[in-house]
mmCIF file of C-alpha atoms in Angstrom:
data_model
loop_
_atom_site.group_PDB
_atom_site.id
_atom_site.type_symbol
_atom_site.label_atom_id
_atom_site.label_comp_id
_atom_site.label_asym_id
_atom_site.label_seq_id
_atom_site.Cartn_x
_atom_site.Cartn_y
_atom_site.Cartn_z
ATOM 1 C CA UNK A 1 -58.887 135.884 171.977
ATOM 2 C CA UNK A 2 -62.426 136.021 173.402
ATOM 3 C CA UNK A 3 -65.268 137.092 171.094
ATOM 4 C CA UNK A 4 -66.627 139.284 173.984
ATOM 5 C CA UNK A 5 -64.342 141.549 176.084
ATOM 6 C CA UNK A 6 -65.219 139.877 179.409
ATOM 7 C CA UNK A 7 -62.227 139.834 181.792
ATOM 8 C CA UNK A 8 -61.313 138.717 185.330
ATOM 9 C CA UNK A 9 -58.999 141.278 186.715
ATOM 10 C CA UNK A 10 -57.340 141.633 190.144
ATOM 11 C CA UNK A 11 -56.851 144.515 192.564
ATOM 12 C CA UNK A 12 -53.355 145.875 192.473
ATOM 13 C CA UNK A 13 -53.855 149.025 194.465
ATOM 14 C CA UNK A 14 -56.392 150.827 196.643
ATOM 15 C CA UNK A 15 -56.506 154.486 197.695
ATOM 16 C CA UNK A 16 -58.867 156.704 199.603
ATOM 17 C CA UNK A 17 -58.944 159.889 197.545
ATOM 18 C CA UNK A 18 -61.712 161.733 199.504
ATOM 19 C CA UNK A 19 -63.712 160.783 202.566
ATOM 20 C CA UNK A 20 -66.489 159.322 200.303
ATOM 21 C CA UNK A 21 -64.577 158.039 197.229
ATOM 22 C CA UNK A 22 -62.139 155.128 196.837
ATOM 23 C CA UNK A 23 -59.876 154.656 193.871
ATOM 24 C CA UNK A 24 -59.162 151.029 192.930
ATOM 25 C CA UNK A 25 -56.750 149.830 190.300
ATOM 26 C CA UNK A 26 -57.269 146.470 188.566
ATOM 27 C CA UNK A 27 -54.701 144.701 186.478
ATOM 28 C CA UNK A 28 -54.340 141.627 184.323
ATOM 29 C CA UNK A 29 -52.987 140.366 181.033
ATOM 30 C CA UNK A 30 -56.410 140.802 179.451
ATOM 31 C CA UNK A 31 -55.816 144.527 179.507
ATOM 32 C CA UNK A 32 -52.675 144.154 177.338
ATOM 33 C CA UNK A 33 -53.149 145.966 173.989
ATOM 34 C CA UNK A 34 -56.211 147.846 175.206
ATOM 35 C CA UNK A 35 -56.568 151.542 174.343
ATOM 36 C CA UNK A 36 -58.861 154.165 175.838
ATOM 37 C CA UNK A 37 -59.967 156.231 172.954
ATOM 38 C CA UNK A 38 -62.924 158.181 174.443
ATOM 39 C CA UNK A 39 -63.579 159.984 177.681
ATOM 40 C CA UNK A 40 -66.414 158.770 179.945
ATOM 41 C CA UNK A 41 -65.959 155.179 178.737
ATOM 42 C CA UNK A 42 -68.374 152.921 180.595
ATOM 43 C CA UNK A 43 -68.060 149.186 181.307
ATOM 44 C CA UNK A 44 -69.997 146.590 183.336
ATOM 45 C CA UNK A 45 -68.453 145.419 186.594
ATOM 46 C CA UNK A 46 -69.340 142.089 188.174
ATOM 47 C CA UNK A 47 -69.008 141.801 191.955
ATOM 48 C CA UNK A 48 -68.656 138.372 193.632
ATOM 49 C CA UNK A 49 -71.268 137.211 196.134
ATOM 50 C CA UNK A 50 -70.290 136.656 199.809
ATOM 51 C CA UNK A 51 -68.072 133.667 200.072
ATOM 52 C CA UNK A 52 -66.909 133.726 196.476
ATOM 53 C CA UNK A 53 -63.217 134.423 195.682
ATOM 54 C CA UNK A 54 -64.188 135.478 192.148
ATOM 55 C CA UNK A 55 -67.416 136.260 190.367
ATOM 56 C CA UNK A 56 -69.248 133.330 188.819
ATOM 57 C CA UNK A 57 -69.515 134.155 185.110
ATOM 58 C CA UNK A 58 -70.410 132.108 182.051
ATOM 59 C CA UNK A 59 -67.532 130.793 179.966
ATOM 60 C CA UNK A 60 -66.579 132.864 176.877
ATOM 61 C CA UNK A 61 -65.239 131.188 173.767
ATOM 62 C CA UNK A 62 -64.345 132.388 170.330
ATOM 63 C CA UNK A 63 -67.946 131.842 169.177
ATOM 64 C CA UNK A 64 -69.852 133.156 172.202
ATOM 65 C CA UNK A 65 -72.217 136.052 171.282
ATOM 66 C CA UNK A 66 -73.770 138.652 173.484
ATOM 67 C CA UNK A 67 -77.296 137.172 173.551
ATOM 68 C CA UNK A 68 -76.046 133.701 174.432
ATOM 69 C CA UNK A 69 -73.732 134.987 177.169
ATOM 70 C CA UNK A 70 -76.496 137.109 178.891
ATOM 71 C CA UNK A 71 -78.841 134.116 178.711
ATOM 72 C CA UNK A 72 -76.261 132.049 180.507
ATOM 73 C CA UNK A 73 -75.600 134.812 182.994
ATOM 74 C CA UNK A 74 -79.299 135.040 183.788
ATOM 75 C CA UNK A 75 -79.463 131.312 184.231
ATOM 76 C CA UNK A 76 -76.926 131.432 187.168
ATOM 77 C CA UNK A 77 -78.836 130.913 190.454
ATOM 78 C CA UNK A 78 -79.638 134.239 192.005
ATOM 79 C CA UNK A 79 -77.614 133.594 195.130
ATOM 80 C CA UNK A 80 -74.554 132.857 193.027
ATOM 81 C CA UNK A 81 -74.992 135.372 190.218
ATOM 82 C CA UNK A 82 -72.653 138.380 190.513
ATOM 83 C CA UNK A 83 -74.120 141.775 191.106
ATOM 84 C CA UNK A 84 -73.669 143.928 187.912
ATOM 85 C CA UNK A 85 -73.089 147.679 187.957
ATOM 86 C CA UNK A 86 -72.111 150.275 185.345
ATOM 87 C CA UNK A 87 -68.911 152.221 186.012
ATOM 88 C CA UNK A 88 -66.724 154.682 184.131
ATOM 89 C CA UNK A 89 -63.029 153.876 183.538
ATOM 90 C CA UNK A 90 -61.193 156.653 185.358
ATOM 91 C CA UNK A 91 -57.776 155.869 183.909
ATOM 92 C CA UNK A 92 -55.847 153.323 181.823
ATOM 93 C CA UNK A 93 -52.110 152.657 182.190
ATOM 94 C CA UNK A 94 -50.749 150.531 179.293
ATOM 95 C CA UNK A 95 -47.360 150.288 181.093
ATOM 96 C CA UNK A 96 -48.929 148.255 183.907
ATOM 97 C CA UNK A 97 -51.908 146.749 182.033
ATOM 98 C CA UNK A 98 -54.184 148.372 184.485
ATOM 99 C CA UNK A 99 -57.598 150.054 184.619
ATOM 100 C CA UNK A 100 -58.569 152.432 187.481
ATOM 101 C CA UNK A 101 -62.082 153.031 188.809
ATOM 102 C CA UNK A 102 -63.405 155.483 191.401
ATOM 103 C CA UNK A 103 -66.127 154.217 193.719
ATOM 104 C CA UNK A 104 -68.473 156.549 195.680
ATOM 105 C CA UNK A 105 -68.789 155.146 199.221
ATOM 106 C CA UNK A 106 -72.497 155.619 199.774
ATOM 107 C CA UNK A 107 -73.949 155.931 203.256
ATOM 108 C CA UNK A 108 -76.374 153.075 202.570
ATOM 109 C CA UNK A 109 -73.887 150.607 201.153
ATOM 110 C CA UNK A 110 -74.878 148.449 198.220
ATOM 111 C CA UNK A 111 -72.711 145.619 196.796
ATOM 112 C CA UNK A 112 -70.360 147.913 194.913
ATOM 113 C CA UNK A 113 -69.693 150.106 197.915
ATOM 114 C CA UNK A 114 -69.259 147.094 200.223
ATOM 115 C CA UNK A 115 -66.782 145.515 197.807
ATOM 116 C CA UNK A 116 -64.839 148.791 197.403
ATOM 117 C CA UNK A 117 -64.644 149.395 201.129
ATOM 118 C CA UNK A 118 -63.198 145.980 201.733
ATOM 119 C CA UNK A 119 -61.116 145.491 198.586
ATOM 120 C CA UNK A 120 -57.629 144.158 199.122
ATOM 121 C CA UNK A 121 -54.673 143.404 196.756
ATOM 122 C CA UNK A 122 -55.437 140.261 194.766
ATOM 123 C CA UNK A 123 -59.253 140.482 194.984
ATOM 124 C CA UNK A 124 -60.971 139.493 191.751
ATOM 125 C CA UNK A 125 -63.548 141.467 189.760
ATOM 126 C CA UNK A 126 -65.291 140.773 186.450
ATOM 127 C CA UNK A 127 -65.246 143.484 183.738
ATOM 128 C CA UNK A 128 -67.274 143.546 180.558
ATOM 129 C CA UNK A 129 -66.064 146.116 178.086
ATOM 130 C CA UNK A 130 -65.137 148.474 176.695
ATOM 131 C CA UNK A 131 -67.124 147.344 173.711
ATOM 132 C CA UNK A 132 -69.087 148.649 170.720
ATOM 133 C CA UNK A 133 -72.191 147.189 172.367
ATOM 134 C CA UNK A 134 -72.090 150.130 174.823
ATOM 135 C CA UNK A 135 -70.876 152.744 172.304
ATOM 136 C CA UNK A 136 -72.557 156.081 171.761
ATOM 137 C CA UNK A 137 -74.314 156.769 168.460
ATOM 138 C CA UNK A 138 -71.968 159.766 168.099
ATOM 139 C CA UNK A 139 -68.491 160.043 169.769
ATOM 140 C CA UNK A 140 -68.398 162.325 172.702
ATOM 141 C CA UNK A 141 -65.274 164.011 171.418
ATOM 142 C CA UNK A 142 -67.139 165.053 168.251
ATOM 143 C CA UNK A 143 -70.002 166.628 170.230
ATOM 144 C CA UNK A 144 -67.467 168.592 172.366
ATOM 145 C CA UNK A 145 -65.414 169.785 169.449
ATOM 146 C CA UNK A 146 -68.484 170.982 167.585
ATOM 147 C CA UNK A 147 -69.739 173.069 170.582
ATOM 148 C CA UNK A 148 -68.802 176.651 171.414
ATOM 149 C CA UNK A 149 -69.133 175.858 175.108
ATOM 150 C CA UNK A 150 -69.729 172.772 177.234
ATOM 151 C CA UNK A 151 -71.837 172.373 180.417
ATOM 152 C CA UNK A 152 -71.200 169.502 182.787
ATOM 153 C CA UNK A 153 -73.492 168.817 185.750
ATOM 154 C CA UNK A 154 -73.669 165.942 188.189
ATOM 155 C CA UNK A 155 -73.509 164.582 191.716
ATOM 156 C CA UNK A 156 -70.787 162.504 193.440
ATOM 157 C CA UNK A 157 -71.371 159.527 191.148
ATOM 158 C CA UNK A 158 -70.728 161.667 188.104
ATOM 159 C CA UNK A 159 -67.337 163.000 189.225
ATOM 160 C CA UNK A 160 -65.227 160.168 187.707
ATOM 161 C CA UNK A 161 -66.828 160.483 184.263
ATOM 162 C CA UNK A 162 -66.872 164.192 184.426
ATOM 163 C CA UNK A 163 -63.197 164.306 185.281
ATOM 164 C CA UNK A 164 -62.265 162.265 182.216
ATOM 165 C CA UNK A 165 -64.238 164.650 180.021
ATOM 166 C CA UNK A 166 -62.661 167.705 181.578
ATOM 167 C CA UNK A 167 -59.186 166.265 181.126
ATOM 168 C CA UNK A 168 -59.965 165.631 177.439
ATOM 169 C CA UNK A 169 -61.366 169.072 176.621
ATOM 170 C CA UNK A 170 -59.546 170.933 173.833
ATOM 171 C CA UNK A 171 -57.227 173.757 175.048
ATOM 172 C CA UNK A 172 -59.125 176.974 175.499
ATOM 173 C CA UNK A 173 -62.623 175.341 175.187
ATOM 174 C CA UNK A 174 -65.117 177.285 177.387
ATOM 175 C CA UNK A 175 -66.582 174.914 179.942
ATOM 176 C CA UNK A 176 -68.756 175.094 183.047
ATOM 177 C CA UNK A 177 -68.793 172.245 185.619
ATOM 178 C CA UNK A 178 -71.473 172.120 188.365
ATOM 179 C CA UNK A 179 -70.748 169.468 190.913
ATOM 180 C CA UNK A 180 -72.692 168.461 194.046
ATOM 181 C CA UNK A 181 -70.857 166.623 196.858
ATOM 182 C CA UNK A 182 -71.331 166.265 200.533
ATOM 183 C CA UNK A 183 -68.838 168.914 201.726
ATOM 184 C CA UNK A 184 -65.493 170.644 200.820
ATOM 185 C CA UNK A 185 -63.455 167.556 201.720
ATOM 186 C CA UNK A 186 -65.060 165.718 198.765
ATOM 187 C CA UNK A 187 -63.974 168.208 196.201
ATOM 188 C CA UNK A 188 -61.351 167.028 193.711
ATOM 189 C CA UNK A 189 -58.983 169.127 191.528
ATOM 190 C CA UNK A 190 -59.590 168.906 187.794
ATOM 191 C CA UNK A 191 -56.699 169.040 185.371
ATOM 192 C CA UNK A 192 -57.401 170.657 182.016
ATOM 193 C CA UNK A 193 -56.159 173.008 179.398
ATOM 194 C CA UNK A 194 -59.757 174.202 178.840
ATOM 195 C CA UNK A 195 -61.170 177.519 180.058
ATOM 196 C CA UNK A 196 -63.034 175.847 182.929
ATOM 197 C CA UNK A 197 -65.228 177.397 185.576
ATOM 198 C CA UNK A 198 -66.123 174.944 188.289
ATOM 199 C CA UNK A 199 -68.957 175.479 190.832
ATOM 200 C CA UNK A 200 -68.901 173.053 193.809
ATOM 201 C CA UNK A 201 -72.113 172.611 195.772
ATOM 202 C CA UNK A 202 -72.276 171.059 199.314
ATOM 203 C CA UNK A 203 -75.449 169.305 200.321
ATOM 204 C CA UNK A 204 -74.244 168.813 203.937
ATOM 205 C CA UNK A 205 -76.404 166.418 205.955
ATOM 206 C CA UNK A 206 -79.018 166.050 203.195
ATOM 207 C CA UNK A 207 -79.361 162.613 201.736
ATOM 208 C CA UNK A 208 -77.919 162.266 198.169
ATOM 209 C CA UNK A 209 -80.661 162.799 195.619
ATOM 210 C CA UNK A 210 -82.814 164.948 197.929
ATOM 211 C CA UNK A 211 -80.988 168.278 197.468
ATOM 212 C CA UNK A 212 -82.250 170.700 194.750
ATOM 213 C CA UNK A 213 -79.095 172.825 194.937
ATOM 214 C CA UNK A 214 -77.577 171.463 191.719
ATOM 215 C CA UNK A 215 -80.714 171.918 189.609
ATOM 216 C CA UNK A 216 -81.319 175.415 191.076
ATOM 217 C CA UNK A 217 -77.754 176.448 190.399
ATOM 218 C CA UNK A 218 -77.852 175.304 186.791
ATOM 219 C CA UNK A 219 -81.187 177.138 186.314
ATOM 220 C CA UNK A 220 -79.589 180.347 187.669
ATOM 221 C CA UNK A 221 -76.373 180.129 185.723
ATOM 222 C CA UNK A 222 -75.422 182.627 183.047
ATOM 223 C CA UNK A 223 -74.290 180.729 179.959
ATOM 224 C CA UNK A 224 -72.651 182.141 176.816
ATOM 225 C CA UNK A 225 -74.155 182.632 173.448
ATOM 226 C CA UNK A 226 -73.392 180.163 170.709
ATOM 227 C CA UNK A 227 -73.826 176.401 170.275
ATOM 228 C CA UNK A 228 -73.694 174.567 173.560
ATOM 229 C CA UNK A 229 -73.302 170.951 174.547
ATOM 230 C CA UNK A 230 -74.380 169.490 177.862
ATOM 231 C CA UNK A 231 -73.371 166.382 179.785
ATOM 232 C CA UNK A 232 -75.519 165.517 182.859
ATOM 233 C CA UNK A 233 -75.166 162.517 185.088
ATOM 234 C CA UNK A 234 -76.183 161.346 188.596
ATOM 235 C CA UNK A 235 -79.445 160.536 190.249
ATOM 236 C CA UNK A 236 -81.993 159.806 187.528
ATOM 237 C CA UNK A 237 -84.741 162.217 188.699
ATOM 238 C CA UNK A 238 -82.311 165.089 189.144
ATOM 239 C CA UNK A 239 -80.788 164.407 185.644
ATOM 240 C CA UNK A 240 -84.287 164.550 184.170
ATOM 241 C CA UNK A 241 -85.096 167.874 185.768
ATOM 242 C CA UNK A 242 -81.917 169.511 184.645
ATOM 243 C CA UNK A 243 -82.311 168.184 181.085
ATOM 244 C CA UNK A 244 -85.872 169.383 181.015
ATOM 245 C CA UNK A 245 -84.724 172.864 181.984
ATOM 246 C CA UNK A 246 -82.032 172.984 179.347
ATOM 247 C CA UNK A 247 -84.492 171.943 176.601
ATOM 248 C CA UNK A 248 -87.611 173.823 177.644
ATOM 249 C CA UNK A 249 -86.083 176.973 179.198
ATOM 250 C CA UNK A 250 -82.689 177.316 177.485
ATOM 251 C CA UNK A 251 -83.651 176.006 173.985
ATOM 252 C CA UNK A 252 -80.852 173.525 173.868
ATOM 253 C CA UNK A 253 -81.601 170.834 171.269
ATOM 254 C CA UNK A 254 -81.987 167.314 172.763
ATOM 255 C CA UNK A 255 -79.292 166.149 170.327
ATOM 256 C CA UNK A 256 -76.812 168.399 172.071
ATOM 257 C CA UNK A 257 -77.483 166.911 175.581
ATOM 258 C CA UNK A 258 -75.951 163.672 176.794
ATOM 259 C CA UNK A 259 -77.524 162.391 180.022
ATOM 260 C CA UNK A 260 -77.160 159.368 182.280
ATOM 261 C CA UNK A 261 -79.274 158.407 185.323
ATOM 262 C CA UNK A 262 -76.516 156.502 187.170
ATOM 263 C CA UNK A 263 -78.719 155.635 190.090
ATOM 264 C CA UNK A 264 -82.345 155.973 191.354
ATOM 265 C CA UNK A 265 -83.719 156.997 194.751
ATOM 266 C CA UNK A 266 -84.705 153.858 196.755
ATOM 267 C CA UNK A 267 -83.947 151.632 193.744
ATOM 268 C CA UNK A 268 -80.914 149.819 192.405
ATOM 269 C CA UNK A 269 -79.952 148.435 188.994
ATOM 270 C CA UNK A 270 -81.351 145.123 190.207
ATOM 271 C CA UNK A 271 -84.836 146.589 190.434
ATOM 272 C CA UNK A 272 -87.262 146.759 187.563
ATOM 273 C CA UNK A 273 -87.302 149.939 185.476
ATOM 274 C CA UNK A 274 -89.880 152.606 186.331
ATOM 275 C CA UNK A 275 -92.159 154.087 183.640
ATOM 276 C CA UNK A 276 -89.796 157.094 183.591
ATOM 277 C CA UNK A 277 -86.872 154.783 182.935
ATOM 278 C CA UNK A 278 -88.721 153.047 180.084
ATOM 279 C CA UNK A 279 -89.784 156.367 178.501
ATOM 280 C CA UNK A 280 -86.126 157.526 178.749
ATOM 281 C CA UNK A 281 -84.899 154.391 177.080
ATOM 282 C CA UNK A 282 -87.378 154.860 174.236
ATOM 283 C CA UNK A 283 -86.233 158.421 173.772
ATOM 284 C CA UNK A 284 -82.607 157.368 173.735
ATOM 285 C CA UNK A 285 -83.400 154.719 171.084
ATOM 286 C CA UNK A 286 -85.201 157.218 168.912
ATOM 287 C CA UNK A 287 -82.326 159.710 169.148
ATOM 288 C CA UNK A 288 -79.834 157.027 168.334
ATOM 289 C CA UNK A 289 -81.782 156.005 165.273
ATOM 290 C CA UNK A 290 -82.127 159.649 164.171
ATOM 291 C CA UNK A 291 -78.315 160.217 164.444
ATOM 292 C CA UNK A 292 -77.491 157.030 162.542
ATOM 293 C CA UNK A 293 -79.939 157.675 159.691
#
């Protein structure tokens, strides 16, 4: 057994579920015995460079630790080093030892989109996780159960994670989902026993991240009394604006908001963090330390 959960899995199925989202299932013996205990469980995916049949990753042994592995990963020549991106596990099927991921097919294709658009049965992908290294200070399920109502807001990239949360909501839990996609063809049905109200927003021809419809709709929304919990994900700047509104205008404590800037306008995960990214990271660290103390 590897000391780090780093797997090489292979494509077993591809499906186009909306015009701008592909669903890809990966399988392999490494998934055997795995259990998905929390919704919105993120992992790192490693995409092979052009000409590679599999991503070039450092060897993992029983004694390999996280720091040593990442140092070895960083030492791989840049033109050989796999692209790394964060993704949410959409589903896990223990009967077939498989994990499923949903990929947004962006107009300006990056490495993940290019891989997803061309994925074929047998193609190889690296997966790091799930692991406690990426775990939340407080389980998402606990935050949801403690709340009287739940607000979820995000763009296309947030749909897979949002869907797993909605599916896991307790029966009857009051919940509000605000989702921005390109048009009605990109809407997806959510399955839940919760008391869910979903508002779909269509940005049309506008570039992702440039529309203010999602932020404006959340600002105008009527929310119930009681203790709320919010989950926000998508373009980093949009996420920050919605979070600022919930804290400053709605009085929602920061400890009751979970937020993730999945992507950044004109930047990728390969680019250096901005001052806003660094400030956000410091705030996350402070909140994690406060919750663990």
